[in-house]
Each structure stands twice: as structure tokens, then as C-alpha cells.
Amino acid sequence: MATSLTSRKVAAADSASVPPRRSRVDTTFYLFLIPSLVLFTLVISLPAVMGIFYSFTDSIGFGEFEFVGFINYIAMFSDPAILGSYAFTIGFSLVTVLVVNAAAFLLAIGLTSKIRAKTALRTVFVMPMVVSGIIIAFVFNFLFSNSLPRLGAALGSDLLSQSILANPDLAWTAIVFVTAWQAIPATMLIYIAGIVAIPGEVYEAASLDGASPARQLVSITLPLVAGYVLINMVLGFKNYLNAYDIIVGLTDGGPGTATRSVAMTIFSGFTGGDYAYQMANAVIFFLIAVALAMLQLRLTRGKVSV
Amino acid sequence: MSTNTVSTSAVPTSAGRPAARADRRDRANIPVTIILAVASLAVLVPLLVTVSMALKSTAQAVDGNAFSLPDPVSVAGVAEAWVMTNFPRGFVVSLFVSTVTVGGVIVLSAMASYAISRNWERRLFRYSFFYLLGAMFLPFPVLALSQVKLTGLVGLDNPAGVALLHVMFQLSFSTLLFTAFLRSIPEELEESARLDGATTRQAFWRLVFPLLAPMSATVGILAFLHSWNDFMMPSLITSDPAWQTLPVLQSIFQTQFSNNYNVAFASYMMSMAPAIVVYLFTQRWVMSGVTQGAIK
């Protein structure tokens, strides 16, 4: 113990100027790291490997099974239930990303300007982030199926006097709304951080040159937070692809299967005897997530240096 | 500094002339304040409707009018929800899951991050970091089917299993935050502790871990919110409905009791309240946590 301590000390003292030298690592460091590595492997990596394994079988979740090669994967690409859930999930995610970022950016501009009751307003606008998705979805479920139709009837609108949750063409808008309601705070906080990081001199110079505030917004604020826009878009898109809680609380995938997300389709593997088949779906879903992560790394590298 | 100028950009009407600038600097931007106050209703109304519905009598709630005020104010719905969902048990289960998650995440990832950041030049530690980070790209639905199977096999299809999964899914992000933070703590501090005879373990627990407190707060609060509000994982992992967390318990109002609005909303209110209370007391760290996490 004593020797390893001294050798580490020497290594650390040298590390500032000289390249690190091979020396023994204090065992404590291994003991600190190993619990995480072991648990992580058992809880995350093992299920992932198991999932990939089962996706090449015809398992129904229990009992015997046989290897079937890529049959599950091939079948997926002509399955309307799966294709439909991808189309819905991707479409919904794209719309939500745009809605969330536009609203969050405007709110961030507002909340970083010189306003009254700034702290109170920020507190309120962050609040949706701390509310459970499924519960707020139940609350909005009530508002969409009771209050909005009343309003619609009062306004004499045929379209709005029925619940939009029961309308296959409109139910997704409710899901976008509630998802955005909950996702805007986190996005907004990132924009606030980005806007606050812009040096004030830049704006002073611009206004001395006679740039209008609108011009400053377009020519200074927007370009300088561009990196944050990218982060928010990719992070958000990745989150919305996982959509589950809010959809369960609002429409439960309905009417019919109009709002069934990929996550819901994968979970149907628990009951329908589709275990291996939905595993293949999960593997494809994972590949999409990885592709997005790569895209995020590529897009954000060097764009944001905070 | 930047904030004044940004404010003007939101309201172009009063802007542009340099002469007005010094003057503008001190004045609050009232139109923007009003716009934001109105917009904040989109956040507040659903929450206020929840409280107001919860305090109605069954007779008044049954008409389904969200915006009428409770008349008379009745706590019968709260009492009924308390019994119907067995709120105390759900609360204890949720509290157990969240507490274990918060404690587990902070301790495990602080220790791992310390080992990683102080041995960064060694391949094993560096690669471990990237390995742990991998879960950030891994959506839960991808693992759900096999995880449910595994937790069932080893008898973890209960709140303890849910907490374990929450810890592991939060581990990546927390390790990222802790390692970044640890880089700002000079190693010389620990060296001097070691000169005084402290072992690495003592140096960590007595010196470094307390210094990590601000980051531990961020990590802990984010883990708490995530764990307290999660619906997907407990609903899939927990096999015995008696051991469900509060968010999952709310589903009963969607089926059997669809017209007992006051009872349902009372139950929603009671489940949301703890997270909102925690937020109001810790908002400083919530806000900094989100921004730190996303940018680093």
C-alpha cells in the first residue's frame, strides 16, 4: 500500500510537465470503478446482447425456440403495423422538434431580456419539466375531451366540438402539444445559457453601427446560438423517438393505431407472441439511435465551445 | 450586459436611437413582461385546473367543467383518492425507488468518475468511461424486453429492480457531469492529504466527495425527478400491482372510475405535488443541471 502511494504521488507530480510514467495504480481506484462496470454490464450490456441474440430466433418469450436468421428483419419491412409506427413516430418527432425549438427560443429571448418578475416567470416556465408525463397527459386528456369540445361548440365549430383525441387525423396534434408542453423547459434553459454567454460588447458595437434590434437578433443572436440549436434539435429528436408516457396517457395509440409509437409497438412483444420479432424491431430502433448519436457528435463538434 | 440589448430586440418599436439607450437600460420591458405573463398561463392553467378539480365535490365535478371554481370546497375527493390508490403505500414505494436511485447514482458515479478522472492516462479507465457513456445512446425500449425477462429471472421484478435500472440508466450522464467537474478540482489537494497519511479512500470520502457537493446536488435532483416521474420502467418491470409507483397507479382512473373526476384529479395532484415542491426548493440546481448536462 505504502509503495503504491508513493509511486502514484511521483507520477502525479510529474504529470504536469513529463508524459505519464508507467506506475502501479492504487487498488482503491479499481474498487471504485468495478461496481459500476459490473452492474452496468449485467443490467445494460447483457440485455442488449440477449436482445440481439433473440432477434435471430423465433422465440415467443419463453419455452423452446429455433434460429431463423434474418427472417424477423425481413418481415419487418413489409409489416404495416411496424412501418406505420415508424412513420408516425418520425413525423411526430420532426413536428415536435420544430414546435419546441421555436417556442423555447422565443421564451429564452423573452426571459433573458429586462423584464419584471424575471425569477418568478422563469420558475413557472421550467415547471412542466418536473411534472410526470403520464399524469399531465391524463390532465390534458380530460381538457381535450371535455373542455375543448365545449369551447368548440360555443364557437360553433363542428371540427372542434368533438374530442380531437378521437379524431384519427387530429389526435397527433394533441400529442405534439403535450410533448412540447413538457419538453420546452429543458430546451429553453439551454437557449438561455447560450444567449447569456454572448458578450454584451457585441450588441453595443452593433447598435453603435445602427443595427436595429430585429437585425441584431437575426445577425448576432441567431448565429451565435446556432450550436445550441443543433444540440437541441438532435437531443430533442432522440427523446421524442422514445415517446411513450404521454401517448399512453392521451390516446393509448388510438384511435385505431393512428398514434402508436415505435416504443409501444416494441412493447407489444410482451403479449402478442411477437417476442423475437419485436426484438428485431428494437435492434433496428437502436441502430437509428446510434446513427442519430453519430450525427449529433459530428454536428456539434467544434460548434459549441463552452 | 447582453441582456438589456436582447430585451430591445424582442420589442422593435421603441428601439434604434442611441440617445434612448442609457435610458432604456434601467427600464423594465413591460410589453415583453406582459406577453410572457400571458404565455405562462399555458403552464399554470393545467396545473390550477388539477387543483381546482381535486377540491370539488363529486356532484359538482361530474359535469366535467374544468374552469368552474370549487363550490363548495370539498376534500372528499382527496380522501377517496387516498384510500382508492392506497396513496401511503404508493408514496412509500415511489419514495423508496427515488431515494435508492438518487443515493445509488451519486455514490456509484462519483466513485467511478474519481477513479476515471485521476487515471485518465490509463487505457482501462479511459475506455471504461466511454463504455459507461454508451448507455446515453441506448433507448430503454431497445432493452426493455430482455430486461423484463432478466429481472423476472433473478427476482428483481419489484421496486428494488426498478431502482437498480434507474441507477444504471442515469449512470452515464452523471459520470459525464462528475468527470467534467473533477477536472476542475486540483489534484494537489489530494496529494497534500496523502502527505498527511490519508489513503486514497480517505482522501476521496473526506476531501473530494464533499467538494463534489454542488455537482452531487445537480445529479441527485435530476435523478430524483426522472425516477419519481417515470412511468415506462415501473409499469413494465414491477409484476405485483401492489408495489407500483404513484405515476403507474394513476392508470386506474382511466378505466374503472372514468367519471369520478374529482377523485382522479385529487390523485393526480397528490402524485405531482412532491416533485413540484422539491423543484421549488431546488430550482437553482435544476436549472444549472440541465444546462451543464446538455452543453458539456
XYZ file of C-alpha atoms in Angstrom:
602
model
C 0.000 0.000 0.000
C 2.679 2.430 1.041
C 4.760 1.824 -2.059
C 1.880 2.252 -4.441
C 1.016 5.534 -2.755
C 4.490 6.919 -3.194
C 4.790 5.846 -6.777
C 1.435 7.426 -7.611
C 2.477 10.593 -5.952
C 5.568 10.762 -8.111
C 3.554 10.067 -11.235
C 1.067 12.775 -10.382
C 3.746 15.310 -9.575
C 5.423 14.642 -12.889
C 2.272 14.605 -14.966
C 2.240 18.349 -15.429
C 5.486 18.506 -17.354
C 6.578 14.978 -18.241
C 4.459 12.389 -20.074
C 2.928 9.968 -17.516
C 5.144 7.122 -16.468
C 4.026 3.524 -16.003
C 3.442 3.004 -12.333
C 1.165 0.909 -10.219
C -2.360 2.153 -9.742
C -3.733 2.273 -6.227
C -6.113 -0.702 -5.846
C -8.709 1.679 -4.420
C -9.246 3.125 -7.879
C -10.148 -0.307 -9.214
C -12.515 -0.847 -6.290
C -14.174 2.478 -7.099
C -14.680 1.638 -10.736
C -15.538 -2.052 -10.659
C -19.036 -1.867 -9.072
C -20.220 0.438 -11.840
C -18.651 -1.655 -14.570
C -20.069 -4.929 -13.255
C -23.590 -3.614 -12.682
C -23.566 -1.809 -15.997
C -22.548 -4.971 -17.797
C -25.236 -7.047 -16.081
C -28.060 -4.535 -16.361
C -27.349 -2.811 -19.681
C -24.902 -4.768 -21.837
C -26.150 -8.276 -21.118
C -29.791 -7.482 -22.022
C -28.568 -5.715 -25.153
C -26.614 -8.795 -26.257
C -29.538 -11.052 -25.316
C -31.864 -8.891 -27.367
C -29.668 -9.135 -30.449
C -29.421 -12.898 -29.936
C -33.184 -13.405 -29.676
C -33.860 -11.233 -32.694
C -32.442 -14.081 -34.824
C -34.785 -16.669 -33.295
C -38.488 -17.411 -33.348
C -38.832 -17.188 -29.549
C -42.194 -16.149 -28.138
C -40.577 -15.075 -24.879
C -40.430 -18.442 -23.156
C -40.064 -22.121 -23.994
C -38.136 -23.516 -26.917
C -37.016 -21.598 -29.953
C -35.084 -22.038 -33.157
C -32.754 -19.856 -35.136
C -34.413 -18.269 -38.108
C -31.668 -15.966 -39.386
C -32.782 -12.632 -40.734
C -36.416 -13.605 -41.237
C -37.627 -11.249 -38.477
C -35.736 -8.369 -40.004
C -37.006 -9.057 -43.489
C -40.596 -9.420 -42.315
C -40.434 -6.054 -40.536
C -40.037 -4.144 -43.738
C -43.387 -5.258 -45.082
C -45.310 -5.103 -41.806
C -47.792 -2.218 -41.897
C -48.019 -2.114 -38.093
C -44.285 -1.536 -37.737
C -43.913 0.763 -40.735
C -46.909 2.741 -39.512
C -45.392 3.199 -36.075
C -42.123 4.428 -37.586
C -43.918 6.814 -39.898
C -45.958 8.210 -37.021
C -43.015 8.433 -34.614
C -40.651 10.105 -37.064
C -43.286 12.516 -38.351
C -44.427 13.415 -34.851
C -40.796 13.869 -33.720
C -39.987 16.217 -36.596
C -43.013 18.414 -35.956
C -42.360 18.435 -32.211
C -38.701 19.392 -32.694
C -39.736 22.428 -34.727
C -42.517 23.491 -32.359
C -40.399 23.021 -29.238
C -37.364 24.854 -30.568
C -39.304 27.795 -31.949
C -41.223 28.260 -28.698
C -38.207 27.632 -26.467
C -36.063 30.117 -28.401
C -38.678 32.862 -28.196
C -39.198 32.225 -24.482
C -35.436 32.278 -23.903
C -35.176 35.653 -25.672
C -38.014 36.964 -23.535
C -36.681 35.573 -20.275
C -33.176 36.975 -20.819
C -34.448 40.462 -21.561
C -35.035 43.147 -19.000
C -38.407 42.185 -17.637
C -40.272 42.399 -14.386
C -40.611 39.334 -12.157
C -37.909 37.513 -14.081
C -37.261 34.902 -11.399
C -40.941 34.132 -10.922
C -41.507 33.801 -14.670
C -38.506 31.527 -15.114
C -39.713 29.392 -12.229
C -43.115 28.980 -13.851
C -41.787 28.210 -17.319
C -39.473 25.474 -16.029
C -42.223 23.802 -14.023
C -43.549 21.437 -16.724
C -40.163 19.723 -16.688
C -40.759 18.407 -13.182
C -44.261 17.079 -13.767
C -44.764 13.414 -14.585
C -45.519 12.874 -18.274
C -48.235 10.285 -17.782
C -50.074 12.364 -15.180
C -50.029 15.599 -17.151
C -51.180 13.597 -20.157
C -54.190 12.406 -18.119
C -54.949 16.013 -17.170
C -54.755 17.135 -20.794
C -56.764 14.095 -21.831
C -59.581 15.499 -19.718
C -59.162 19.009 -21.144
C -59.066 17.768 -24.734
C -62.079 15.504 -24.383
C -64.230 17.803 -22.188
C -63.196 21.428 -22.228
C -62.003 21.886 -25.794
C -65.197 20.410 -27.306
C -67.268 22.773 -25.117
C -65.257 25.683 -26.418
C -65.645 24.356 -29.956
C -69.400 24.083 -29.546
C -69.577 27.589 -28.124
C -67.623 28.868 -31.124
C -69.891 26.903 -33.448
C -67.040 24.850 -34.880
C -68.072 21.349 -35.931
C -64.475 20.181 -36.040
C -63.639 21.251 -32.507
C -66.902 20.271 -30.866
C -65.793 16.645 -30.879
C -62.789 15.388 -28.983
C -59.672 15.724 -31.106
C -58.320 12.636 -29.344
C -60.984 10.557 -31.060
C -60.183 12.008 -34.474
C -57.564 9.888 -36.303
C -56.437 12.909 -38.323
C -56.037 15.260 -35.388
C -55.082 13.126 -32.389
C -51.384 13.597 -33.160
C -51.656 17.361 -32.705
C -52.684 16.805 -29.085
C -49.648 14.587 -28.602
C -47.359 17.204 -30.134
C -48.891 19.852 -27.877
C -48.440 17.955 -24.610
C -44.977 16.670 -25.546
C -43.945 20.234 -26.372
C -45.522 21.483 -23.139
C -43.228 19.191 -21.209
C -40.109 19.447 -23.398
C -39.911 23.225 -23.836
C -38.351 23.992 -20.396
C -35.179 21.925 -20.847
C -34.693 23.264 -24.375
C -35.366 26.813 -23.205
C -32.792 26.578 -20.396
C -30.138 25.555 -22.903
C -31.017 28.550 -25.098
C -30.898 30.832 -22.057
C -27.403 29.538 -21.286
C -26.399 30.201 -24.891
C -27.831 33.714 -25.004
C -26.336 34.725 -21.666
C -22.910 33.573 -22.891
C -22.886 36.131 -25.720
C -20.674 39.082 -24.720
C -22.599 42.357 -24.331
C -19.955 44.295 -26.286
C -21.094 42.587 -29.459
C -24.528 44.158 -29.115
C -23.117 47.528 -28.116
C -20.909 47.615 -31.184
C -23.853 46.618 -33.344
C -26.147 49.296 -32.002
C -23.411 51.927 -32.418
C -23.316 50.877 -36.043
C -27.042 51.463 -36.141
C -28.259 47.882 -36.303
C -31.887 47.580 -35.329
C -32.799 45.136 -32.567
C -34.510 42.887 -35.094
C -31.337 42.959 -37.169
C -29.288 42.177 -34.045
C -31.481 39.199 -33.316
C -31.031 37.785 -36.822
C -27.377 38.731 -37.353
C -25.927 38.278 -33.870
C -28.077 36.219 -31.525
C -29.151 33.553 -34.004
C -25.702 32.780 -35.485
C -24.110 32.774 -32.041
C -26.573 30.244 -30.653
C -26.529 28.099 -33.798
C -24.576 25.388 -31.993
C -27.230 25.252 -29.316
C -29.953 24.979 -31.927
C -28.214 21.900 -33.306
C -27.801 20.340 -29.868
C -31.425 20.994 -29.001
C -32.701 19.626 -32.276
C -30.763 16.381 -32.164
C -31.245 15.807 -28.418
C -34.942 16.552 -28.735
C -35.465 14.347 -31.762
C -33.753 11.491 -29.943
C -36.049 11.940 -26.958
C -39.257 12.178 -28.972
C -38.433 8.972 -30.824
C -38.861 7.243 -27.442
C -42.313 8.738 -26.957
C -44.400 6.568 -24.710
C -45.792 8.042 -21.458
C -47.626 10.978 -22.971
C -49.122 8.904 -25.788
C -50.319 6.255 -23.347
C -51.948 8.969 -21.237
C -53.598 10.777 -24.147
C -54.647 8.265 -26.792
C -53.047 4.937 -25.892
C -52.039 4.670 -29.535
C -55.507 5.268 -30.878
C -57.852 5.895 -32.452
C -57.104 2.559 -34.079
C -53.346 2.606 -34.405
C -53.130 6.198 -35.640
C -50.802 7.345 -32.851
C -48.920 4.182 -31.995
C -45.231 4.932 -31.405
C -42.288 2.625 -32.017
C -41.816 2.117 -28.268
C -45.431 0.963 -27.959
C -45.006 -1.419 -30.873
C -41.872 -2.921 -29.314
C -43.670 -3.413 -26.007
C -46.412 -5.325 -27.803
C -43.780 -8.079 -27.967
C -44.604 -8.856 -24.334
C -48.049 -10.113 -25.088
C -48.643 -10.977 -28.722
C -46.162 -13.881 -29.051
C -44.029 -11.467 -31.083
C -41.095 -11.520 -28.691
C -38.292 -12.277 -31.141
C -39.920 -10.248 -33.876
C -40.125 -7.117 -31.722
C -36.534 -7.734 -30.618
C -35.558 -7.290 -34.246
C -37.586 -4.104 -34.243
C -35.693 -2.968 -31.125
C -32.344 -3.667 -32.800
C -33.312 -1.544 -35.803
C -34.527 1.162 -33.432
C -31.172 1.022 -31.653
C -29.288 1.422 -34.940
C -31.345 4.535 -35.660
C -30.484 5.890 -32.200
C -26.781 5.240 -32.801
C -26.926 6.920 -36.195
C -28.501 9.960 -34.561
C -25.841 9.988 -31.855
C -23.119 9.944 -34.505
C -24.853 12.755 -36.335
C -25.019 14.711 -33.108
C -21.313 14.233 -32.417
C -20.416 15.289 -35.919
C -22.704 18.314 -35.959
C -21.836 19.639 -32.531
C -18.095 19.054 -32.564
C -16.432 22.431 -32.666
C -19.723 24.281 -32.944
C -20.098 24.876 -29.243
C -17.114 25.698 -27.129
C -18.463 26.431 -23.694
C -24.930 43.306 -20.120
C -26.095 41.363 -23.061
C -29.495 41.049 -21.502
C -30.541 44.690 -21.980
C -29.790 44.634 -25.617
C -31.517 41.345 -26.136
C -34.580 42.817 -24.499
C -34.848 45.555 -27.064
C -34.625 43.094 -29.883
C -37.791 41.438 -28.718
C -39.705 44.693 -28.989
C -38.525 46.560 -32.060
C -40.916 49.522 -31.691
C -39.049 51.563 -29.064
C -35.606 50.843 -30.399
C -32.854 52.116 -32.598
C -31.908 55.606 -31.424
C -28.638 55.727 -29.481
C -29.940 58.612 -27.373
C -32.551 56.393 -25.800
C -30.071 53.732 -24.838
C -28.895 54.908 -21.439
C -32.484 55.478 -20.517
C -33.640 52.049 -21.688
C -31.004 50.287 -19.669
C -32.856 50.742 -16.404
C -36.419 50.406 -17.549
C -38.098 47.035 -17.456
C -39.565 45.962 -20.725
C -43.246 45.957 -19.851
C -44.697 44.627 -23.146
C -42.394 41.608 -23.052
C -43.262 41.048 -19.404
C -46.954 41.058 -20.285
C -46.503 38.681 -23.224
C -44.571 36.255 -21.014
C -47.102 36.517 -18.199
C -49.891 35.631 -20.619
C -47.831 32.772 -22.067
C -47.202 31.439 -18.590
C -50.927 30.718 -18.348
C -50.293 27.788 -20.697
C -48.212 26.303 -17.900
C -50.319 27.416 -14.965
C -53.842 26.678 -16.205
C -53.495 22.879 -16.441
C -51.887 22.805 -13.004
C -54.550 25.067 -11.492
C -57.314 23.049 -13.136
C -55.851 19.971 -11.446
C -56.021 21.613 -8.023
C -59.463 23.089 -8.608
C -60.947 19.811 -9.876
C -59.410 17.985 -6.931
C -61.207 20.256 -4.476
C -64.684 19.872 -5.990
C -67.432 17.713 -4.619
C -68.385 14.693 -6.712
C -71.732 16.311 -7.506
C -70.027 19.390 -8.918
C -67.194 17.577 -10.696
C -69.442 15.203 -12.588
C -70.434 17.856 -15.156
C -66.821 17.874 -16.347
C -66.461 21.674 -16.463
C -62.756 22.301 -15.933
C -62.928 26.030 -15.328
C -65.639 26.379 -12.709
C -64.236 27.006 -9.255
C -64.890 24.513 -6.445
C -68.171 25.418 -4.753
C -68.216 24.262 -2.035
C -64.567 23.340 -1.479
C -64.526 19.654 -0.663
C -61.718 17.370 0.336
C -63.861 14.259 -0.097
C -62.128 13.538 -3.413
C -58.736 13.730 -1.771
C -59.875 11.370 0.965
C -61.341 8.927 -1.526
C -58.245 9.004 -3.758
C -56.098 8.457 -0.687
C -57.948 5.218 0.028
C -58.610 4.076 -3.532
C -54.996 4.189 -4.709
C -53.673 3.270 -1.284
C -51.746 6.501 -1.531
C -49.494 5.973 1.520
C -48.193 2.707 0.089
C -47.705 4.136 -3.407
C -45.947 7.121 -1.879
C -43.588 4.914 0.122
C -42.823 2.774 -2.940
C -42.126 5.880 -5.052
C -40.045 7.384 -2.273
C -38.074 4.144 -1.900
C -37.366 3.919 -5.631
C -36.339 7.578 -5.872
C -34.201 7.549 -2.734
C -32.300 4.426 -3.758
C -31.879 5.871 -7.251
C -30.538 9.195 -6.003
C -28.191 7.621 -3.439
C -27.028 4.914 -5.817
C -26.364 7.282 -8.707
C -24.439 9.790 -6.608
C -22.237 7.233 -4.836
C -21.574 4.902 -7.767
C -20.896 7.536 -10.364
C -18.877 9.806 -8.057
C -16.587 6.885 -7.198
C -16.282 5.734 -10.797
C -15.707 9.295 -12.037
C -12.995 9.843 -9.441
C -11.186 6.662 -10.479
C -11.543 7.596 -14.144
C -10.504 11.225 -13.905
C -7.430 10.504 -11.764
C -6.241 7.695 -14.066
C -7.245 9.157 -17.379
C -3.866 8.321 -18.919
C -4.539 4.624 -18.385
C -6.395 2.849 -21.119
C -8.571 0.720 -18.825
C -10.045 3.770 -17.096
C -10.395 5.815 -20.252
C -12.177 3.037 -22.102
C -14.394 2.373 -19.074
C -15.550 5.965 -19.346
C -16.605 5.536 -22.963
C -18.191 2.190 -22.122
C -20.335 3.744 -19.378
C -21.229 6.639 -21.654
C -22.608 4.200 -24.193
C -25.965 3.934 -22.407
C -26.732 7.544 -23.284
C -27.375 6.396 -26.821
C -29.403 3.402 -25.751
C -33.163 3.955 -25.632
C -34.942 1.972 -22.922
C -37.406 0.327 -25.355
C -34.444 -1.372 -27.005
C -33.517 -3.188 -23.803
C -36.957 -3.462 -22.253
C -37.904 -6.933 -23.425
C -34.710 -8.632 -22.252
C -34.524 -6.557 -19.093
C -38.015 -7.563 -18.069
C -37.072 -11.160 -18.659
C -33.824 -10.895 -16.683
C -35.282 -9.000 -13.736
C -38.033 -11.618 -13.547
C -35.497 -14.442 -13.550
C -33.438 -13.059 -10.682
C -36.390 -11.914 -8.580
C -35.926 -8.189 -9.243
C -39.373 -7.634 -10.760
C -40.091 -5.224 -7.887
C -39.253 -1.646 -6.756
C -35.661 -2.655 -5.979
C -35.214 -3.766 -9.591
C -36.797 -0.540 -10.855
C -34.388 1.485 -8.710
C -31.428 -0.525 -9.991
C -32.453 0.130 -13.601
C -32.963 3.832 -12.897
C -29.475 3.998 -11.370
C -27.877 2.330 -14.358
C -29.663 4.484 -16.925
C -28.691 7.640 -15.022
C -25.102 6.489 -14.553
C -23.818 7.596 -17.973
C -24.999 11.140 -17.749
C -23.946 11.513 -14.103
C -20.478 10.134 -14.787
C -20.146 12.652 -17.592
C -21.054 15.511 -15.239
C -18.846 14.298 -12.381
C -15.754 13.711 -14.537
C -16.057 17.185 -16.037
C -16.377 18.641 -12.550
C -13.474 16.603 -11.159
C -11.143 18.069 -13.773
C -11.627 21.434 -12.107
C -10.550 20.108 -8.697
C -6.742 20.293 -8.457
C -5.046 17.006 -7.681
C -2.639 18.834 -5.363
C -5.362 18.908 -2.732
C -5.442 15.134 -2.537
C -1.664 14.958 -2.698
C -1.364 17.070 0.411
C -3.952 14.896 2.171
C -1.867 11.856 1.249
C 1.267 13.500 2.580
C -0.586 13.758 5.860
C -1.072 9.995 5.720
C -4.533 9.649 4.182
C -5.220 6.689 1.907
C -6.856 7.223 -1.467
C -10.147 6.094 0.012
C -9.912 8.566 2.861
C -8.834 11.347 0.528
C -11.922 10.691 -1.587
C -14.543 10.411 1.139
C -13.210 13.133 3.438
C -11.902 15.623 0.914
C -13.043 15.107 -2.670
C -16.597 13.847 -2.155
C -17.581 16.879 -0.028
C -16.075 19.121 -2.711
C -18.316 17.440 -5.264
C -21.429 18.584 -3.363
C -22.697 21.114 -5.940
C -22.485 18.546 -8.714
C -23.939 15.854 -6.470
C -26.917 18.136 -5.925
C -27.433 18.512 -9.676
C -27.016 14.808 -10.332
C -29.261 13.894 -7.402
C -32.089 16.233 -8.350
C -32.122 15.154 -11.982
C -32.100 11.520 -10.859
C -34.920 12.198 -8.415
C -37.133 13.892 -10.998
C -36.505 11.194 -13.550
C -37.133 8.395 -11.100
C -40.167 9.923 -9.381
C -41.930 10.693 -12.665
C -41.055 7.601 -14.654
C -43.940 5.530 -15.899
C -42.454 3.210 -18.506
C -39.982 1.278 -16.376
C -42.026 0.536 -13.242
C -45.077 -0.340 -15.303
C -43.086 -2.944 -17.238
C -40.761 -4.282 -14.528
C -42.968 -4.470 -11.436
C -45.054 -7.625 -11.612
C -47.106 -7.155 -8.440
C -49.527 -4.197 -8.829
C -49.398 -3.628 -5.060
C -45.791 -2.467 -5.429
C -46.414 0.100 -8.137
C -45.131 3.675 -8.037
C -47.508 6.649 -7.973
C -47.461 7.523 -11.700
C -48.407 3.969 -12.650
C -51.206 3.854 -10.070
C -52.954 6.759 -11.829
C -53.976 4.495 -14.679
C -56.861 3.064 -12.650
C -58.829 6.283 -13.181
C -58.710 5.834 -16.940
C -60.758 2.672 -16.880
C -62.940 1.818 -13.912
C -63.713 5.238 -12.487
C -63.840 7.465 -15.515
C -66.488 9.829 -14.153
C -65.068 10.393 -10.691
C -63.176 13.415 -11.940
C -62.617 14.949 -8.531
C -61.121 11.712 -7.168
C -58.897 11.270 -10.235
C -57.615 14.844 -10.104
C -57.066 14.639 -6.360
C -54.892 11.632 -7.009
C -53.018 13.384 -9.852
C -52.452 16.371 -7.602
C -51.059 14.291 -4.764
C -48.677 12.471 -7.115
C -47.387 15.634 -8.772
C -47.050 17.697 -5.611
C -43.827 16.170 -4.205
C -41.856 16.773 -7.421
C -43.144 20.353 -7.662
C -42.276 21.035 -4.018
C -38.791 19.596 -4.470
C -38.387 21.724 -7.582
C -39.429 24.933 -5.853
C -36.786 24.382 -3.186
C -34.012 23.304 -5.541
C -34.717 25.184 -8.770
C -31.271 26.784 -8.831
C -29.666 23.350 -9.267
C -32.377 22.082 -11.583
C -31.727 24.945 -13.972
C -27.943 24.703 -13.823
C -28.096 20.920 -14.078
C -29.958 20.910 -17.367
C -27.694 23.450 -18.986
C -24.487 21.838 -17.784
C -25.630 18.459 -18.922
C -26.511 19.472 -22.421
C -23.524 21.622 -23.241
C -20.657 19.592 -21.875
